GROMACS .gro file of C-alpha atoms in nm:
model
  477
    1MET     CA    1   1.489   4.573  -2.113
    2ASN     CA    2   1.239   4.918  -2.256
    3ASN     CA    3   1.490   4.850  -2.550
    4LEU     CA    4   1.318   4.424  -2.561
    5ARG     CA    5   0.995   4.599  -2.485
    6GLY     CA    6   0.969   4.808  -2.713
    7PHE     CA    7   1.119   4.591  -3.013
    8LEU     CA    8   0.891   4.350  -2.936
    9ILE     CA    9   0.583   4.558  -2.901
   10GLY     CA   10   0.700   4.765  -3.276
   11SER     CA   11   0.747   4.469  -3.451
   12PHE     CA   12   0.407   4.325  -3.327
   13ALA     CA   13   0.292   4.660  -3.527
   14LEU     CA   14   0.412   4.650  -3.777
   15LEU     CA   15   0.374   4.293  -3.839
   16LEU     CA   16   0.018   4.356  -3.785
   17ALA     CA   17   0.019   4.664  -4.024
   18LEU     CA   18   0.161   4.541  -4.342
   19GLN     CA   19  -0.036   4.217  -4.346
   20LEU     CA   20  -0.344   4.442  -4.347
   21ALA     CA   21  -0.192   4.662  -4.609
   22ALA     CA   22  -0.104   4.321  -4.774
   23VAL     CA   23  -0.475   4.229  -4.833
   24SER     CA   24  -0.529   4.324  -5.152
   25SER     CA   25  -0.146   4.263  -5.332
   26VAL     CA   26  -0.084   4.101  -5.551
   27SER     CA   27   0.197   3.882  -5.684
   28ALA     CA   28   0.354   4.089  -5.855
   29GLN     CA   29   0.345   4.363  -5.566
   30ASP     CA   30   0.422   4.160  -5.316
   31ILE     CA   31   0.774   4.114  -5.520
   32ASP     CA   32   0.859   4.499  -5.517
   33ARG     CA   33   0.750   4.513  -5.160
   34GLU     CA   34   1.007   4.261  -5.086
   35ALA     CA   35   1.290   4.400  -5.331
   36GLU     CA   36   1.259   4.760  -5.183
   37ARG     CA   37   1.296   4.560  -4.797
   38GLN     CA   38   1.593   4.374  -4.933
   39ARG     CA   39   1.689   4.768  -5.066
   40VAL     CA   40   1.591   4.942  -4.744
   41SER     CA   41   1.813   4.589  -4.484
   42ALA     CA   42   2.134   4.720  -4.704
   43VAL     CA   43   2.110   5.063  -4.620
   44VAL     CA   44   2.044   5.057  -4.226
   45ASP     CA   45   2.292   4.745  -4.198
   46SER     CA   46   2.624   4.821  -3.987
   47LYS     CA   47   2.890   4.793  -4.262
   48GLY     CA   48   2.672   5.050  -4.495
   49ASN     CA   49   2.757   5.440  -4.577
   50PRO     CA   50   2.601   5.642  -4.290
   51GLU     CA   51   2.530   5.935  -4.578
   52GLU     CA   52   2.305   5.660  -4.755
   53PHE     CA   53   2.069   5.666  -4.530
   54ARG     CA   54   2.106   6.047  -4.451
   55GLN     CA   55   1.968   6.020  -4.789
   56GLU     CA   56   1.659   5.754  -4.698
   57MET     CA   57   1.572   5.876  -4.411
   58SER     CA   58   1.549   6.224  -4.555
   59ASN     CA   59   1.347   6.063  -4.887
   60TYR     CA   60   1.094   5.909  -4.581
   61LEU     CA   61   1.018   6.219  -4.450
   62SER     CA   62   0.969   6.404  -4.772
   63GLU     CA   63   0.666   6.126  -4.846
   64MET     CA   64   0.534   6.146  -4.531
   65GLU     CA   65   0.471   6.516  -4.591
   66GLY     CA   66   0.319   6.415  -4.909
   67VAL     CA   67   0.061   6.163  -4.765
   68LEU     CA   68  -0.040   6.475  -4.512
   69VAL     CA   69  -0.075   6.711  -4.839
   70ARG     CA   70  -0.272   6.459  -5.027
   71PHE     CA   71  -0.546   6.424  -4.644
   72GLN     CA   72  -0.535   6.798  -4.646
   73LYS     CA   73  -0.705   6.872  -4.935
   74PHE     CA   74  -0.994   6.725  -4.761
   75PRO     CA   75  -1.207   7.025  -4.596
   76ALA     CA   76  -1.307   6.821  -4.266
   77VAL     CA   77  -0.919   6.704  -4.214
   78SER     CA   78  -0.797   7.087  -4.275
   79SER     CA   79  -1.061   7.229  -3.998
   80GLN     CA   80  -0.978   6.956  -3.759
   81PHE     CA   81  -0.588   6.998  -3.775
   82GLY     CA   82  -0.665   7.397  -3.757
   83LYS     CA   83  -0.923   7.330  -3.459
   84ASP     CA   84  -0.650   7.175  -3.243
   85GLY     CA   85  -0.332   7.416  -3.420
   86LEU     CA   86  -0.154   7.161  -3.546
   87ASP     CA   87   0.134   7.139  -3.866
   88PRO     CA   88   0.293   6.886  -3.866
   89ILE     CA   89   0.416   6.946  -4.200
   90ALA     CA   90   0.645   7.236  -4.077
   91ALA     CA   91   0.787   6.956  -3.777
   92LEU     CA   92   0.841   6.770  -4.087
   93ARG     CA   93   1.057   6.992  -4.314
   94HIS     CA   94   1.196   7.129  -3.983
   95ALA     CA   95   1.295   6.806  -3.908
   96ARG     CA   96   1.457   6.717  -4.282
   97THR     CA   97   1.661   7.034  -4.193
   98ASN     CA   98   1.799   6.906  -3.853
   99LEU     CA   99   1.868   6.578  -4.053
  100ALA     CA  100   2.068   6.714  -4.264
  101ASP     CA  101   2.267   6.893  -3.974
  102SER     CA  102   2.290   6.612  -3.796
  103SER     CA  103   2.642   6.418  -3.757
  104VAL     CA  104   2.746   6.109  -3.844
  105GLU     CA  105   2.783   5.956  -3.510
  106ASP     CA  106   2.410   6.036  -3.477
  107LEU     CA  107   2.341   5.933  -3.802
  108VAL     CA  108   2.462   5.562  -3.706
  109LYS     CA  109   2.334   5.565  -3.378
  110MET     CA  110   1.947   5.628  -3.531
  111ARG     CA  111   2.049   5.317  -3.785
  112ALA     CA  112   2.099   5.097  -3.532
  113VAL     CA  113   1.836   5.148  -3.386
  114TYR     CA  114   1.576   5.146  -3.773
  115ALA     CA  115   1.794   4.904  -3.853
  116LYS     CA  116   1.562   4.631  -3.560
  117PHE     CA  117   1.225   4.777  -3.727
  118PRO     CA  118   1.288   4.665  -4.050
  119GLY     CA  119   0.931   4.780  -4.223
  120TRP     CA  120   0.931   5.159  -4.114
  121ARG     CA  121   0.984   5.222  -4.495
  122ASP     CA  122   0.633   5.152  -4.597
  123ALA     CA  123   0.378   5.337  -4.397
  124PRO     CA  124   0.420   5.615  -4.668
  125ARG     CA  125   0.369   5.360  -4.943
  126SER     CA  126   0.030   5.205  -4.785
  127LEU     CA  127  -0.106   5.543  -4.609
  128ASN     CA  128  -0.025   5.694  -4.989
  129SER     CA  129  -0.226   5.335  -5.113
  130ILE     CA  130  -0.546   5.441  -4.839
  131VAL     CA  131  -0.560   5.848  -4.957
  132GLU     CA  132  -0.534   5.768  -5.350
  133ARG     CA  133  -0.868   5.523  -5.293
  134LEU     CA  134  -1.041   5.758  -5.107
  135GLU     CA  135  -0.988   6.041  -5.314
  136GLN     CA  136  -1.058   5.833  -5.590
  137ASN     CA  137  -1.394   5.700  -5.487
  138ARG     CA  138  -1.478   6.104  -5.351
  139LYS     CA  139  -1.426   6.210  -5.689
  140THR     CA  140  -1.633   5.944  -5.824
  141ALA     CA  141  -1.889   6.044  -5.589
  142GLY     CA  142  -1.853   6.381  -5.685
  143LYS     CA  143  -1.956   6.348  -6.065
  144SER     CA  144  -2.236   6.132  -5.999
  145GLY     CA  145  -2.347   6.448  -5.777
  146GLY     CA  146  -2.254   6.670  -6.049
  147GLY     CA  147  -1.961   6.826  -5.903
  148GLY     CA  148  -1.591   6.775  -5.808
  149ILE     CA  149  -1.377   6.643  -5.479
  150ASP     CA  150  -1.399   7.010  -5.416
  151ASN     CA  151  -1.740   7.110  -5.464
  152VAL     CA  152  -1.841   6.763  -5.261
  153ILE     CA  153  -1.593   6.719  -5.008
  154THR     CA  154  -1.746   6.924  -4.718
  155PRO     CA  155  -1.638   6.946  -4.311
  156ASP     CA  156  -1.998   6.872  -4.276
  157ALA     CA  157  -2.077   6.687  -4.556
  158CYS     CA  158  -2.203   6.334  -4.556
  159PRO     CA  159  -2.011   6.089  -4.750
  160ASP     CA  160  -2.031   5.771  -4.945
  161LEU     CA  161  -1.894   5.452  -4.740
  162SER     CA  162  -1.646   5.395  -5.043
  163GLY     CA  163  -1.557   5.717  -4.948
  164THR     CA  164  -1.501   5.688  -4.602
  165PRO     CA  165  -1.122   5.490  -4.435
  166SER     CA  166  -1.231   5.113  -4.315
  167PHE     CA  167  -1.179   4.992  -3.950
  168ALA     CA  168  -0.854   4.798  -4.174
  169ASP     CA  169  -0.720   5.123  -4.276
  170ILE     CA  170  -0.724   5.288  -3.936
  171ALA     CA  171  -0.569   4.978  -3.769
  172ILE     CA  172  -0.304   4.996  -4.073
  173THR     CA  173  -0.199   5.340  -3.943
  174GLU     CA  174  -0.188   5.286  -3.584
  175GLY     CA  175  -0.007   4.990  -3.647
  176PHE     CA  176   0.289   5.192  -3.798
  177LEU     CA  177   0.207   5.507  -3.533
  178ILE     CA  178   0.346   5.179  -3.272
  179ALA     CA  179   0.636   5.114  -3.402
  180ALA     CA  180   0.741   5.461  -3.444
  181GLU     CA  181   0.682   5.477  -3.076
  182ALA     CA  182   0.832   5.190  -3.006
  183VAL     CA  183   1.155   5.308  -3.218
  184MET     CA  184   1.107   5.640  -3.009
  185GLU     CA  185   1.160   5.373  -2.706
  186GLY     CA  186   1.445   5.174  -2.872
  187PHE     CA  187   1.687   5.518  -2.882
  188PRO     CA  188   1.915   5.566  -2.629
  189THR     CA  189   1.864   5.793  -2.337
  190ASP     CA  190   2.208   5.929  -2.341
  191GLY     CA  191   2.442   5.968  -2.615
  192LEU     CA  192   2.167   6.136  -2.872
  193THR     CA  193   2.165   6.531  -2.899
  194ILE     CA  194   1.800   6.670  -2.903
  195LEU     CA  195   1.912   6.751  -3.249
  196ALA     CA  196   1.881   6.372  -3.401
  197ARG     CA  197   1.569   6.308  -3.123
  198LEU     CA  198   1.380   6.578  -3.290
  199ILE     CA  199   1.422   6.358  -3.632
  200PRO     CA  200   1.240   6.034  -3.480
  201ILE     CA  201   0.967   6.266  -3.324
  202ALA     CA  202   0.849   6.453  -3.597
  203ALA     CA  203   0.795   6.108  -3.833
  204ARG     CA  204   0.578   5.983  -3.494
  205ALA     CA  205   0.404   6.303  -3.510
  206ALA     CA  206   0.332   6.276  -3.889
  207LEU     CA  207   0.170   5.930  -3.832
  208GLN     CA  208  -0.044   6.030  -3.557
  209ALA     CA  209  -0.149   6.324  -3.792
  210SER     CA  210  -0.215   6.040  -4.039
  211LEU     CA  211  -0.428   5.813  -3.771
  212LEU     CA  212  -0.632   6.161  -3.672
  213ALA     CA  213  -0.710   6.222  -4.069
  214GLU     CA  214  -0.867   5.872  -4.062
  215ASN     CA  215  -1.063   5.940  -3.801
  216THR     CA  216  -1.169   6.253  -3.852
  217LEU     CA  217  -1.303   6.151  -4.203
  218ARG     CA  218  -1.433   5.786  -4.049
  219SER     CA  219  -1.588   6.067  -3.823
  220GLN     CA  220  -1.710   6.267  -4.055
  221TYR     CA  221  -1.913   5.933  -4.176
  222ASP     CA  222  -2.015   5.791  -3.845
  223ASP     CA  223  -2.194   6.132  -3.740
  224CYS     CA  224  -2.443   6.112  -4.046
  225HIS     CA  225  -2.509   5.716  -4.011
  226GLY     CA  226  -2.483   5.618  -3.688
  227LEU     CA  227  -2.722   5.468  -3.441
  228SER     CA  228  -2.740   5.601  -3.069
  229SER     CA  229  -2.764   5.371  -2.826
  230THR     CA  230  -3.162   5.485  -2.702
  231ASP     CA  231  -3.241   5.427  -3.155
  232VAL     CA  232  -3.071   5.030  -3.125
  233GLN     CA  233  -3.225   4.963  -2.749
  234GLY     CA  234  -3.548   5.135  -2.939
  235ILE     CA  235  -3.515   4.906  -3.269
  236VAL     CA  236  -3.479   4.525  -3.071
  237ASP     CA  237  -3.714   4.672  -2.827
  238GLY     CA  238  -4.038   4.715  -3.123
  239ALA     CA  239  -3.893   4.369  -3.334
  240LYS     CA  240  -3.907   4.220  -2.994
  241THR     CA  241  -4.227   4.326  -2.947
  242GLU     CA  242  -4.362   4.259  -3.326
  243ILE     CA  243  -4.164   3.878  -3.268
  244VAL     CA  244  -4.419   3.792  -2.989
  245ASN     CA  245  -4.722   3.914  -3.036
  246ASN     CA  246  -4.681   3.792  -3.395
  247ASP     CA  247  -4.607   3.415  -3.268
  248ASN     CA  248  -4.858   3.401  -3.030
  249SER     CA  249  -5.102   3.527  -3.262
  250ASN     CA  250  -4.984   3.257  -3.511
  251ARG     CA  251  -5.018   2.968  -3.196
  252ASP     CA  252  -5.377   3.076  -3.103
  253THR     CA  253  -5.485   3.070  -3.450
  254PHE     CA  254  -5.304   2.685  -3.487
  255LEU     CA  255  -5.497   2.568  -3.157
  256ASN     CA  256  -5.803   2.695  -3.217
  257SER     CA  257  -5.827   2.527  -3.582
  258LEU     CA  258  -5.655   2.249  -3.426
  259SER     CA  259  -5.921   2.222  -3.197
  260SER     CA  260  -6.180   2.284  -3.466
  261SER     CA  261  -6.081   2.025  -3.715
  262THR     CA  262  -6.097   1.741  -3.375
  263THR     CA  263  -6.401   1.800  -3.314
  264SER     CA  264  -6.493   1.785  -3.657
  265ILE     CA  265  -6.328   1.458  -3.723
  266ASN     CA  266  -6.497   1.338  -3.342
  267ASN     CA  267  -6.873   1.422  -3.512
  268ASN     CA  268  -6.791   1.219  -3.842
  269VAL     CA  269  -6.639   0.925  -3.620
  270THR     CA  270  -6.927   0.901  -3.385
  271ASN     CA  271  -7.264   1.012  -3.681
  272SER     CA  272  -7.017   0.724  -3.930
  273LYS     CA  273  -7.057   0.456  -3.641
  274ASN     CA  274  -7.435   0.526  -3.588
  275GLU     CA  275  -7.455   0.453  -3.932
  276VAL     CA  276  -7.337   0.135  -3.978
  277ILE     CA  277  -7.505  -0.024  -3.660
  278ASN     CA  278  -7.849   0.143  -3.771
  279ASN     CA  279  -7.788   0.009  -4.107
  280ASP     CA  280  -7.697  -0.357  -3.978
  281ASN     CA  281  -7.981  -0.400  -3.730
  282SER     CA  282  -8.235  -0.234  -4.037
  283ASN     CA  283  -8.077  -0.542  -4.227
  284LYS     CA  284  -8.052  -0.735  -3.890
  285THR     CA  285  -8.450  -0.672  -3.907
  286MET     CA  286  -8.513  -0.750  -4.216
  287ILE     CA  287  -8.352  -1.115  -4.288
  288THR     CA  288  -8.486  -1.212  -3.939
  289THR     CA  289  -8.892  -1.056  -4.102
  290ALA     CA  290  -8.793  -1.266  -4.406
  291ILE     CA  291  -8.749  -1.571  -4.265
  292THR     CA  292  -9.016  -1.592  -4.050
  293ASN     CA  293  -9.202  -1.518  -4.314
  294ALA     CA  294  -9.045  -1.811  -4.523
  295GLN     CA  295  -9.133  -2.016  -4.163
  296THR     CA  296  -9.432  -1.936  -4.188
  297SER     CA  297  -9.468  -2.010  -4.572
  298ILE     CA  298  -9.290  -2.368  -4.506
  299ASN     CA  299  -9.485  -2.464  -4.211
  300ASN     CA  300  -9.847  -2.458  -4.390
  301THR     CA  301  -9.644  -2.606  -4.743
  302SER     CA  302  -9.526  -2.904  -4.559
  303THR     CA  303  -9.627  -2.979  -4.221
  304GLY     CA  304  -9.400  -3.349  -4.247
  305ASN     CA  305  -9.126  -3.122  -4.193
  306THR     CA  306  -9.153  -2.894  -4.046
  307THR     CA  307  -8.904  -2.986  -3.769
  308THR     CA  308  -8.646  -2.994  -3.999
  309ILE     CA  309  -8.654  -2.726  -4.142
  310THR     CA  310  -8.730  -2.528  -3.874
  311THR     CA  311  -8.477  -2.608  -3.699
  312ALA     CA  312  -8.221  -2.552  -4.022
  313ILE     CA  313  -8.341  -2.196  -4.048
  314THR     CA  314  -8.269  -2.092  -3.698
  315ASN     CA  315  -7.917  -2.260  -3.721
  316ALA     CA  316  -7.888  -2.046  -4.028
  317GLN     CA  317  -8.047  -1.740  -3.861
  318ASN     CA  318  -7.856  -1.806  -3.498
  319THR     CA  319  -7.558  -1.815  -3.737
  320ILE     CA  320  -7.618  -1.471  -3.934
  321VAL     CA  321  -7.748  -1.292  -3.652
  322ASN     CA  322  -7.376  -1.383  -3.476
  323ASN     CA  323  -7.193  -1.370  -3.765
  324ASP     CA  324  -7.343  -0.992  -3.724
  325ASN     CA  325  -7.307  -0.910  -3.452
  326SER     CA  326  -6.888  -1.015  -3.454
  327ASN     CA  327  -6.878  -0.772  -3.795
  328LYS     CA  328  -7.001  -0.489  -3.613
  329THR     CA  329  -6.781  -0.578  -3.294
  330MET     CA  330  -6.543  -0.543  -3.506
  331ILE     CA  331  -6.608  -0.253  -3.689
  332VAL     CA  332  -6.703  -0.021  -3.366
  333ASN     CA  333  -6.381  -0.147  -3.224
  334ASN     CA  334  -6.172  -0.027  -3.539
  335ASP     CA  335  -6.363   0.248  -3.537
  336ASN     CA  336  -6.249   0.342  -3.147
  337SER     CA  337  -5.853   0.253  -3.187
  338ASN     CA  338  -5.904   0.511  -3.502
  339ALA     CA  339  -6.017   0.782  -3.286
  340LEU     CA  340  -5.837   0.695  -3.009
  341THR     CA  341  -5.467   0.729  -3.260
  342LEU     CA  342  -5.556   1.044  -3.432
  343ASN     CA  343  -5.680   1.194  -3.099
  344THR     CA  344  -5.317   1.115  -2.946
  345ASN     CA  345  -5.152   1.263  -3.273
  346LEU     CA  346  -5.325   1.527  -3.252
  347THR     CA  347  -5.199   1.599  -2.841
  348ASN     CA  348  -4.843   1.485  -2.961
  349ALA     CA  349  -4.840   1.764  -3.205
  350LYS     CA  350  -5.006   2.056  -3.041
  351ASN     CA  351  -4.768   1.960  -2.720
  352MET     CA  352  -4.494   2.008  -2.946
  353ILE     CA  353  -4.611   2.291  -3.075
  354ILE     CA  354  -4.635   2.427  -2.773
  355ALA     CA  355  -4.307   2.367  -2.643
  356ASN     CA  356  -4.114   2.515  -2.977
  357ASP     CA  357  -4.333   2.825  -2.965
  358ASN     CA  358  -4.180   2.874  -2.551
  359THR     CA  359  -3.850   2.810  -2.686
  360ASN     CA  360  -3.809   3.026  -2.932
  361THR     CA  361  -3.952   3.288  -2.677
  362THR     CA  362  -3.634   3.240  -2.439
  363ASN     CA  363  -3.391   3.306  -2.708
  364ILE     CA  364  -3.591   3.643  -2.818
  365VAL     CA  365  -3.606   3.697  -2.478
  366ASN     CA  366  -3.199   3.615  -2.449
  367ASN     CA  367  -3.140   3.747  -2.750
  368ASP     CA  368  -3.275   4.107  -2.617
  369ASN     CA  369  -3.116   4.073  -2.292
  370THR     CA  370  -2.781   4.021  -2.409
  371ASN     CA  371  -2.827   4.296  -2.643
  372ARG     CA  372  -2.912   4.544  -2.389
  373THR     CA  373  -2.613   4.445  -2.163
  374LEU     CA  374  -2.402   4.499  -2.479
  375ILE     CA  375  -2.565   4.850  -2.559
  376ILE     CA  376  -2.532   4.920  -2.133
  377ASN     CA  377  -2.189   4.835  -2.156
  378ASN     CA  378  -2.070   5.054  -2.379
  379ASP     CA  379  -2.213   5.338  -2.215
  380ASN     CA  380  -2.012   5.292  -1.941
  381SER     CA  381  -1.710   5.246  -2.098
  382ASN     CA  382  -1.764   5.571  -2.265
  383THR     CA  383  -1.893   5.764  -1.910
  384THR     CA  384  -1.476   5.656  -1.824
  385ALA     CA  385  -1.345   5.765  -2.051
  386LEU     CA  386  -1.537   6.166  -2.007
  387ASN     CA  387  -1.486   6.139  -1.682
  388ASP     CA  388  -1.066   6.071  -1.735
  389LEU     CA  389  -1.098   6.361  -1.971
  390ILE     CA  390  -1.228   6.560  -1.692
  391LEU     CA  391  -1.005   6.480  -1.471
  392ARG     CA  392  -0.674   6.584  -1.698
  393SER     CA  393  -0.822   6.852  -1.813
  394GLN     CA  394  -0.863   6.918  -1.454
  395ILE     CA  395  -0.518   6.854  -1.440
  396GLU     CA  396  -0.410   7.086  -1.716
  397ALA     CA  397  -0.633   7.374  -1.528
  398ASP     CA  398  -0.430   7.324  -1.252
  399LEU     CA  399  -0.087   7.312  -1.330
  400ALA     CA  400  -0.153   7.651  -1.569
  401THR     CA  401  -0.224   7.824  -1.245
  402GLU     CA  402   0.051   8.041  -1.047
  403SER     CA  403   0.229   7.842  -0.836
  404ASN     CA  404   0.175   8.018  -0.546
  405SER     CA  405  -0.122   7.985  -0.544
  406VAL     CA  406  -0.328   7.649  -0.306
  407LYS     CA  407  -0.313   7.391  -0.469
  408VAL     CA  408  -0.504   7.058  -0.497
  409GLY     CA  409  -0.362   6.816  -0.258
  410TRP     CA  410  -0.511   6.473  -0.427
  411TYR     CA  411  -0.327   6.604  -0.750
  412MET     CA  412   0.021   6.631  -0.564
  413THR     CA  413   0.021   6.366  -0.326
  414PRO     CA  414   0.174   6.064  -0.437
  415THR     CA  415  -0.054   5.799  -0.604
  416ALA     CA  416   0.088   5.495  -0.359
  417ASN     CA  417  -0.094   5.699  -0.080
  418GLY     CA  418  -0.426   5.748  -0.332
  419GLY     CA  419  -0.362   6.061  -0.479
  420LYS     CA  420  -0.239   6.202  -0.914
  421LEU     CA  421   0.069   6.282  -0.914
  422ASP     CA  422   0.197   6.040  -1.105
  423LEU     CA  423  -0.076   6.122  -1.389
  424VAL     CA  424   0.041   6.480  -1.340
  425GLN     CA  425   0.399   6.394  -1.458
  426GLN     CA  426   0.252   6.159  -1.766
  427ILE     CA  427   0.049   6.506  -1.840
  428VAL     CA  428   0.325   6.729  -1.758
  429THR     CA  429   0.623   6.552  -1.910
  430LEU     CA  430   0.357   6.418  -2.246
  431THR     CA  431   0.257   6.780  -2.334
  432LEU     CA  432   0.591   6.911  -2.342
  433SER     CA  433   0.666   6.612  -2.581
  434ASN     CA  434   0.382   6.751  -2.804
  435ILE     CA  435   0.464   7.051  -2.840
  436VAL     CA  436   0.812   7.007  -2.923
  437ALA     CA  437   0.708   6.728  -3.214
  438ALA     CA  438   0.512   7.038  -3.353
  439GLY     CA  439   0.815   7.219  -3.382
  440GLY     CA  440   0.679   7.431  -3.069
  441SER     CA  441   0.918   7.589  -2.820
  442ILE     CA  442   0.925   7.489  -2.498
  443GLY     CA  443   1.167   7.733  -2.325
  444ASN     CA  444   1.322   7.629  -1.974
  445ALA     CA  445   1.055   7.350  -1.945
  446GLN     CA  446   1.259   7.065  -1.948
  447MET     CA  447   1.440   7.183  -1.675
  448PHE     CA  448   1.155   7.247  -1.378
  449LEU     CA  449   1.094   6.882  -1.546
  450ASP     CA  450   1.396   6.716  -1.495
  451ARG     CA  451   1.361   6.913  -1.108
  452ALA     CA  452   1.017   6.750  -1.075
  453ASN     CA  453   1.120   6.382  -1.104
  454ALA     CA  454   1.402   6.453  -0.893
  455ASP     CA  455   1.170   6.571  -0.615
  456LYS     CA  456   0.893   6.310  -0.661
  457ALA     CA  457   1.128   6.014  -0.681
  458ALA     CA  458   1.329   6.210  -0.358
  459GLY     CA  459   0.970   6.202  -0.215
  460ASN     CA  460   0.939   6.580  -0.207
  461PHE     CA  461   0.644   6.561  -0.347
  462LYS     CA  462   0.485   6.920  -0.256
  463SER     CA  463   0.786   7.083  -0.456
  464ALA     CA  464   0.762   6.796  -0.747
  465TYR     CA  465   0.360   6.969  -0.763
  466ASP     CA  466   0.563   7.303  -0.772
  467ASN     CA  467   0.778   7.255  -1.046
  468TYR     CA  468   0.543   7.011  -1.236
  469ARG     CA  469   0.357   7.419  -1.229
  470LYS     CA  470   0.655   7.558  -1.345
  471ALA     CA  471   0.784   7.328  -1.626
  472TYR     CA  472   0.405   7.341  -1.778
  473LYS     CA  473   0.347   7.698  -1.773
  474ALA     CA  474   0.691   7.784  -1.957
  475ALA     CA  475   0.588   7.517  -2.226
  476VAL     CA  476   0.273   7.609  -2.288
  477ASN     CA  477   0.380   8.029  -2.287
   0.00000   0.00000   0.00000
């Protein structure tokens, strides 16, 4: 089951790494890569000559050594390796020596495992492509600044983004590392000598060192250009306040202008209506006066026709007055209708603007709340990681104490009973594996580790913790 799980994880990791590495490839490169994979497939075939696999693995280790040599030319990387006490290049050279001394039987078993992961051979090529791009971009940056790469790249320098590993570069390397760990899980637990097992351990350590180099260069850039959560929150709060204040100011200005325009329009409509009515009344008075004067003149001129003329004039007068009154009513009604329509349109526009303003305010506040939640969640995640690191450091400190010293009950209690014995087992096992991978000696630590695991399985957790202590101290001394 472990072999199947390792095969699936490794296959997925290799597929992810190769897909990311192929983003900038051209057709000719794809053809070359396919031809190379077919060649490697023939080398790891069970019917092939084991000595061809020995040579292929030796070439792989040499190419990975070349990758690490190029990475160590970056002062920040070589400084980080020195701080951590790492020498992965020495481990690779030691692994090549072990490979030369490995038996044909071990080679056949190793070849069968590597045959399940056909993309393992692409790692040096992909990593060389990454480091070559970083070298070129940093050399270009050095020339523009008046110096070469040795004068520009220092452990605390601030590189350009083009000379920094991208997240895709780091993902590619992580994919190859996961595949290498799957290869480790694919090896049989027995039947393979320690000498042969150290070879894939060194290959995995080389990928771990490459990933550390990329993360170191990335951290170098992030330390120069990154923002803290406090800075981000300050930027978000300031932007929100400025947007809200500006939005409120624009709203008040528009509403004041709208109110002023409404008052001016209403006044103009009222004045126009009064002018029409006054002019109409003036015309009516003038016409009435003229008719009266004409009537008087006619009466004085022709008494006989007085009644007829008077009636005609009166009728004409009434017709004119009635028509004038009708026109006045129509004008007033039309004026009132226009004023009502205008007021309605202005009210609707005002309501629409206020509603849109409220919606924008809500969206801004919601976006600010979302950003604040993301910042808090990220801070909580960092706190959890720090707590885990502190706990592991405290456990390693207790493992380094004398065997007859007082034990911490929480550490030696089984995990099923609320203790951390499983974590202790993981720490000791990983410590031994890392020391061996780095080319160090662990003495008789493996013997104590086996005893501790047996005691743990038998339920003798106090004795198990004692042996874990012995294994840890034997390995690090």
